[in-house]
XYZ file of C-alpha atoms in Angstrom:
396
model
C 6.291 1.904 5.438
C 4.138 1.397 2.369
C 4.505 -1.861 0.538
C 2.755 -4.296 -1.739
C 1.080 -7.494 -0.545
C 1.934 -10.974 -1.611
C -0.499 -12.868 -3.806
C -1.518 -16.515 -3.439
C 0.814 -19.173 -4.742
C -0.543 -21.924 -6.919
C -3.521 -23.484 -5.199
C -4.486 -20.258 -3.418
C -2.364 -20.599 -0.260
C -0.207 -17.674 0.868
C 3.234 -18.352 2.298
C 3.896 -17.886 6.010
C 6.626 -16.062 7.891
C 8.227 -16.181 11.297
C 6.919 -12.848 12.548
C 4.995 -14.522 15.360
C 1.506 -14.282 13.952
C -1.184 -16.820 14.785
C -3.072 -18.972 12.349
C -5.574 -16.986 10.330
C -9.080 -18.338 10.779
C -11.065 -17.928 7.570
C -14.376 -19.247 6.392
C -14.319 -22.207 4.008
C -13.551 -21.280 0.412
C -16.698 -21.562 -1.703
C -16.738 -24.741 -3.716
C -15.863 -24.218 -7.378
C -15.470 -26.817 -10.048
C -12.046 -27.450 -11.492
C -13.068 -25.720 -14.691
C -14.303 -22.664 -12.736
C -11.035 -22.446 -10.825
C -9.126 -22.684 -14.061
C -11.311 -19.999 -15.633
C -10.747 -17.712 -12.636
C -6.988 -18.073 -12.953
C -7.073 -17.501 -16.695
C -9.259 -14.416 -16.339
C -7.027 -12.907 -13.684
C -3.905 -13.655 -15.734
C -5.501 -12.002 -18.760
C -6.259 -8.899 -16.702
C -2.699 -8.762 -15.379
C -1.332 -9.028 -18.898
C -3.628 -6.272 -20.152
C -2.678 -4.102 -17.196
C 1.063 -4.566 -17.742
C 0.709 -3.911 -21.459
C -1.302 -0.733 -20.806
C 1.274 0.528 -18.294
C 4.142 -0.163 -20.686
C 2.382 1.473 -23.636
C 1.452 4.532 -21.592
C 5.015 4.937 -20.317
C 6.344 4.594 -23.858
C 4.020 7.390 -24.971
C 5.118 9.599 -22.089
C 8.780 8.795 -22.739
C 8.298 10.096 -26.288
C 6.641 13.261 -24.944
C 9.496 13.930 -22.532
C 12.116 13.105 -25.154
C 10.574 15.733 -27.402
C 10.857 18.251 -24.565
C 14.426 17.175 -23.779
C 16.171 13.788 -23.644
C 17.457 14.871 -20.234
C 13.918 14.386 -18.863
C 13.824 10.678 -19.713
C 15.265 9.544 -16.328
C 11.991 10.676 -14.775
C 10.162 7.969 -16.739
C 12.888 5.411 -16.079
C 12.619 5.957 -12.324
C 8.835 5.580 -12.412
C 9.166 2.362 -14.412
C 11.199 0.780 -11.593
C 7.997 0.903 -9.501
C 5.251 0.305 -12.045
C 7.142 -2.654 -13.462
C 6.886 -4.583 -10.191
C 4.512 -5.173 -7.324
C 1.599 -7.544 -7.005
C -1.107 -5.322 -8.563
C -3.375 -5.789 -5.524
C -5.206 -2.484 -5.906
C -5.765 -2.978 -9.612
C -6.993 -6.534 -9.002
C -9.453 -5.353 -6.372
C -10.707 -2.737 -8.810
C -11.147 -5.426 -11.459
C -13.042 -7.852 -9.237
C -15.147 -4.987 -7.881
C -16.056 -4.314 -11.511
C -16.778 -7.965 -12.302
C -18.771 -8.612 -9.122
C -20.996 -5.647 -10.042
C -21.736 -7.141 -13.455
C -18.986 -5.548 -15.551
C -17.716 -7.419 -18.607
C -14.324 -9.143 -18.542
C -13.584 -7.713 -21.985
C -14.147 -4.042 -21.162
C -11.155 -1.678 -21.110
C -12.501 0.481 -18.259
C -11.185 -1.600 -15.314
C -7.803 -1.973 -17.040
C -7.485 1.789 -17.490
C -8.712 2.478 -13.948
C -6.341 -0.180 -12.594
C -3.474 1.496 -14.440
C -4.473 4.804 -12.838
C -4.305 3.128 -9.418
C -0.854 1.724 -10.194
C 0.462 5.199 -10.986
C -1.182 6.630 -7.880
C 0.522 3.909 -5.850
C 3.859 4.748 -7.474
C 3.426 8.395 -6.461
C 2.596 7.384 -2.897
C 5.671 5.152 -2.681
C 8.014 7.786 -4.095
C 6.797 10.481 -1.722
C 6.605 8.069 1.226
C 10.259 7.113 0.785
C 11.215 10.801 0.805
C 9.219 11.441 3.971
C 10.631 8.347 5.666
C 14.177 8.904 4.370
C 14.164 5.351 3.036
C 17.098 4.413 0.825
C 15.547 1.258 -0.587
C 12.270 0.093 -2.095
C 11.683 -3.536 -3.088
C 15.368 -4.262 -2.698
C 16.415 -1.432 -5.042
C 17.471 2.165 -4.430
C 14.460 4.382 -3.801
C 13.718 6.996 -6.459
C 15.272 9.917 -4.581
C 18.351 7.788 -3.973
C 18.537 6.940 -7.695
C 18.659 10.647 -8.557
C 21.131 11.613 -5.820
C 23.432 8.824 -7.000
C 23.052 10.019 -10.581
C 24.104 13.514 -9.472
C 27.079 12.264 -7.483
C 28.289 9.887 -10.208
C 28.125 12.637 -12.823
C 30.058 15.078 -10.628
C 27.414 17.797 -11.006
C 27.403 20.965 -8.922
C 25.640 21.681 -5.626
C 24.098 19.139 -3.219
C 23.306 15.661 -4.628
C 20.918 14.904 -1.753
C 18.796 17.972 -2.423
C 18.798 17.215 -6.126
C 17.669 13.651 -5.467
C 14.781 14.672 -3.234
C 13.664 17.445 -5.587
C 13.759 15.214 -8.670
C 11.855 12.462 -6.849
C 9.136 14.904 -5.771
C 8.712 15.817 -9.439
C 8.632 12.133 -10.451
C 5.916 11.517 -7.871
C 3.957 14.538 -9.067
C 4.248 13.235 -12.627
C 2.749 9.919 -11.463
C -0.179 11.801 -9.947
C -0.734 13.617 -13.242
C -0.594 10.308 -15.135
C -3.049 8.749 -12.667
C -5.550 11.563 -13.150
C -5.258 11.390 -16.944
C -5.857 7.643 -16.954
C -8.706 7.657 -14.471
C -10.528 10.334 -16.448
C -10.215 8.130 -19.518
C -11.770 5.176 -17.650
C -14.970 7.008 -16.712
C -18.128 6.755 -18.779
C -20.598 9.603 -18.628
C -23.026 7.916 -16.203
C -21.040 5.596 -13.930
C -18.089 7.966 -14.012
C -19.716 10.482 -11.677
C -19.927 8.044 -8.788
C -16.447 6.656 -9.470
C -15.003 10.165 -9.721
C -16.339 11.018 -6.254
C -14.685 7.919 -4.790
C -11.403 8.572 -6.608
C -11.261 12.190 -5.452
C -12.047 11.218 -1.858
C -9.388 8.489 -1.932
C -6.679 10.961 -2.924
C -7.644 13.407 -0.191
C -7.744 10.626 2.413
C -4.244 9.422 1.535
C -2.706 12.898 1.703
C -4.408 13.564 5.039
C -3.289 10.186 6.370
C 0.298 10.810 5.288
C 0.259 14.181 7.054
C -1.152 12.653 10.233
C 1.572 10.000 10.114
C 4.227 12.699 9.785
C 2.614 14.743 12.555
C 2.506 11.758 14.902
C 6.276 11.328 14.704
C 6.589 14.879 16.031
C 3.840 14.926 18.680
C 3.506 11.212 19.490
C 5.727 11.152 22.591
C 3.375 13.651 24.280
C 0.259 11.485 23.859
C -1.157 9.185 26.510
C -0.955 5.504 25.485
C -4.725 5.286 25.043
C -4.843 8.348 22.799
C -1.765 7.142 20.929
C -3.503 3.861 20.046
C -6.605 5.681 18.807
C -4.500 8.051 16.706
C -2.432 5.192 15.272
C -5.549 3.339 14.140
C -6.942 6.483 12.533
C -3.683 7.008 10.647
C -3.549 3.455 9.295
C -7.185 3.715 8.215
C -6.671 6.819 6.075
C -3.031 6.459 5.073
C -3.371 2.892 3.852
C -6.495 0.849 4.600
C -8.922 2.845 2.516
C -6.752 3.379 -0.546
C -5.190 -0.077 -0.440
C -8.397 -2.102 -0.229
C -11.694 -0.265 0.231
C -11.487 2.442 -2.421
C -10.091 0.291 -5.274
C -12.887 -2.261 -4.802
C -15.501 0.487 -4.660
C -14.020 2.195 -7.723
C -14.422 -0.945 -9.790
C -17.976 -1.383 -8.587
C -18.889 2.234 -9.251
C -17.487 2.093 -12.775
C -19.708 -0.932 -13.435
C -22.773 0.907 -12.117
C -23.013 -0.628 -8.616
C -25.722 0.889 -6.415
C -25.131 2.313 -2.935
C -26.157 -0.937 -1.267
C -23.475 -2.954 -3.050
C -20.845 -0.246 -2.534
C -21.627 -0.250 1.198
C -21.264 -4.042 1.241
C -17.919 -3.684 -0.534
C -16.830 -1.235 2.173
C -17.920 -3.569 4.998
C -15.606 -6.216 3.552
C -12.658 -4.169 2.316
C -12.172 -1.591 5.087
C -11.413 -4.068 7.911
C -9.369 -6.040 5.389
C -7.337 -2.908 4.673
C -6.835 -2.313 8.374
C -5.570 -5.867 8.837
C -3.324 -5.369 5.798
C -1.705 -2.266 7.291
C -1.349 -3.819 10.740
C 0.509 -6.665 9.041
C 2.679 -4.061 7.297
C 3.463 -2.495 10.678
C 4.564 -5.864 12.044
C 6.762 -6.453 9.003
C 8.280 -2.984 9.388
C 9.696 -4.106 12.738
C 10.059 -7.890 12.480
C 10.189 -8.555 8.718
C 13.031 -10.367 6.973
C 14.996 -7.867 4.812
C 15.592 -10.577 2.217
C 11.827 -10.816 1.761
C 10.603 -7.262 2.427
C 13.346 -5.519 0.457
C 13.744 -3.037 3.352
C 16.412 -2.910 6.093
C 15.594 -4.781 9.304
C 13.659 -2.627 11.755
C 13.341 0.261 9.309
C 10.123 1.545 10.911
C 11.956 1.836 14.241
C 14.668 4.027 12.737
C 12.011 6.120 10.989
C 10.183 6.642 14.293
C 6.838 5.237 13.146
C 4.177 5.626 15.855
C 2.128 2.597 14.861
C -0.469 0.677 16.840
C 2.286 -1.858 17.618
C 4.410 0.858 19.231
C 1.454 2.498 20.982
C 0.469 -0.818 22.542
C 4.072 -1.493 23.642
C 4.149 1.907 25.345
C 0.784 1.271 26.983
C 1.849 -2.116 28.365
C 5.451 -1.419 29.331
C 6.849 -0.109 32.595
C 7.850 3.526 32.989
C 11.480 2.639 32.356
C 10.564 0.561 29.296
C 8.448 3.400 27.891
C 11.330 5.807 28.372
C 13.691 3.390 26.645
C 11.356 2.905 23.662
C 10.709 6.643 23.300
C 14.407 7.363 23.618
C 15.411 4.959 20.850
C 12.491 5.295 18.452
C 13.361 7.479 15.466
C 17.146 7.235 15.941
C 18.460 6.749 12.402
C 21.751 5.413 13.801
C 20.175 2.381 15.509
C 22.421 -0.633 14.965
C 21.457 -4.305 14.879
C 21.856 -4.640 18.632
C 19.576 -1.699 19.342
C 16.987 -3.074 16.924
C 17.095 -6.408 18.754
C 16.616 -4.613 22.069
C 13.606 -2.674 20.813
C 12.093 -5.805 19.332
C 12.571 -7.561 22.652
C 10.817 -4.766 24.532
C 7.896 -4.902 22.081
C 7.536 -8.671 22.370
C 7.886 -8.672 26.161
C 5.185 -6.007 26.479
C 2.707 -8.263 24.690
C 2.242 -5.683 21.922
C 3.153 -8.089 19.120
C 0.651 -10.673 20.352
C -2.002 -7.972 20.762
C -1.406 -6.734 17.224
C -1.669 -10.253 15.856
C -4.988 -10.673 17.668
C -6.256 -7.421 16.184
C -5.212 -8.602 12.718
C -7.227 -11.773 13.269
C -10.241 -9.792 14.509
C -10.172 -7.439 11.530
C -9.658 -10.365 9.159
C -12.603 -12.246 10.677
C -14.772 -9.136 10.278
C -13.763 -8.867 6.623
C -14.398 -12.536 5.818
C -17.768 -12.436 7.594
C -18.773 -9.504 5.374
C -17.530 -11.377 2.309
C -19.702 -14.361 3.214
C -22.844 -12.216 2.935
C -21.704 -10.091 0.007
C -23.928 -12.055 -2.355
C -21.790 -11.723 -5.470
C -21.222 -14.500 -7.998
C -19.096 -17.477 -6.841
C -16.115 -16.730 -9.114
C -15.818 -13.099 -8.002
C -16.297 -14.123 -4.369
C -13.559 -16.722 -4.676
C -11.207 -14.221 -6.273
C -11.831 -11.698 -3.511
C -11.317 -14.354 -0.852
C -7.930 -15.359 -2.259
C -6.814 -11.739 -2.527
C -7.934 -11.123 1.055
C -6.093 -14.157 2.401
C -2.930 -13.063 0.624
C -3.201 -9.520 1.991
C -3.308 -10.514 5.665
C -0.857 -13.429 5.579
C 1.820 -11.793 3.452
C 5.535 -11.652 4.254
C 6.518 -8.629 2.146
């Protein structure tokens, strides 16, 4: 499951959930004056507003282009807007603060345009991920392929509405990728753009490879030993999510501002373990999350057959009978509430949930330790700290 993190509520604290996690141990927040805290909030709000305005203006331009081709194409833009109009903008915010921490100006358009490119790339990933996972909902709404299949069925069109929905959603996702490339190219200056372009290209390849490995693991996972399964699960979360959710956006912002290799490496030391903790939290929410908060059905990752670290650890720690029961139920799309409760109970009893929570804390501690020695200005450091805390303590 791919999802967006929560952001801090007023005062910087992130809300808690009842998923069983421990208390996150973080280093003390650097001391900022009241005026500095206010300035940080105002600057971040201004960036969000610019980002939203840029997204809306770009979509309006593309709506006009598609209308000129045929008004029947407009639903493609409308479906994309259901994703770009929401979310917490975490990747774009990391790109912005990576830019600012590397000395970029708050008034420059480059991080806004690059952040918009990341938002469209994220929309593409979500659309295609929901197709792969056969997910009917996203953020409490019908997923894009479900929107199109419903449109087909309601209109009484010919042939299979399900196939039409999937096909149209693939095209909507591809359109998002094209938009992302167009926008990112526009964000690059002649000098800094070369380094940023390398990072952006690598990020896209990493995500596609990670998605494939995730798909592959559903097919070959039951044949792996528990130890190998854990190693494979961690590799998948690193490339499917951790790098593109946290590490690459921060590095992109830094590269666009002209950051040298030393600073980019320091960014990576902070953001990669943070991204791994972020995805481990997502895996916990995919099994134990509250549907009213996550916008996804309870236990959706269990029905989809996700071979996450949480599942790998449960298989490693359970008895032979428990392993057989988990493998037998995992990936059954017909699992009812009782079966979900049983699987959850097996996972908890195995100690896998507690082990995953400990790993989240270890990865978080690694990230915050790297942040403490990052050496960037206090305002940027504070902003990154608050984003990091929100990412690993989120409930949706």
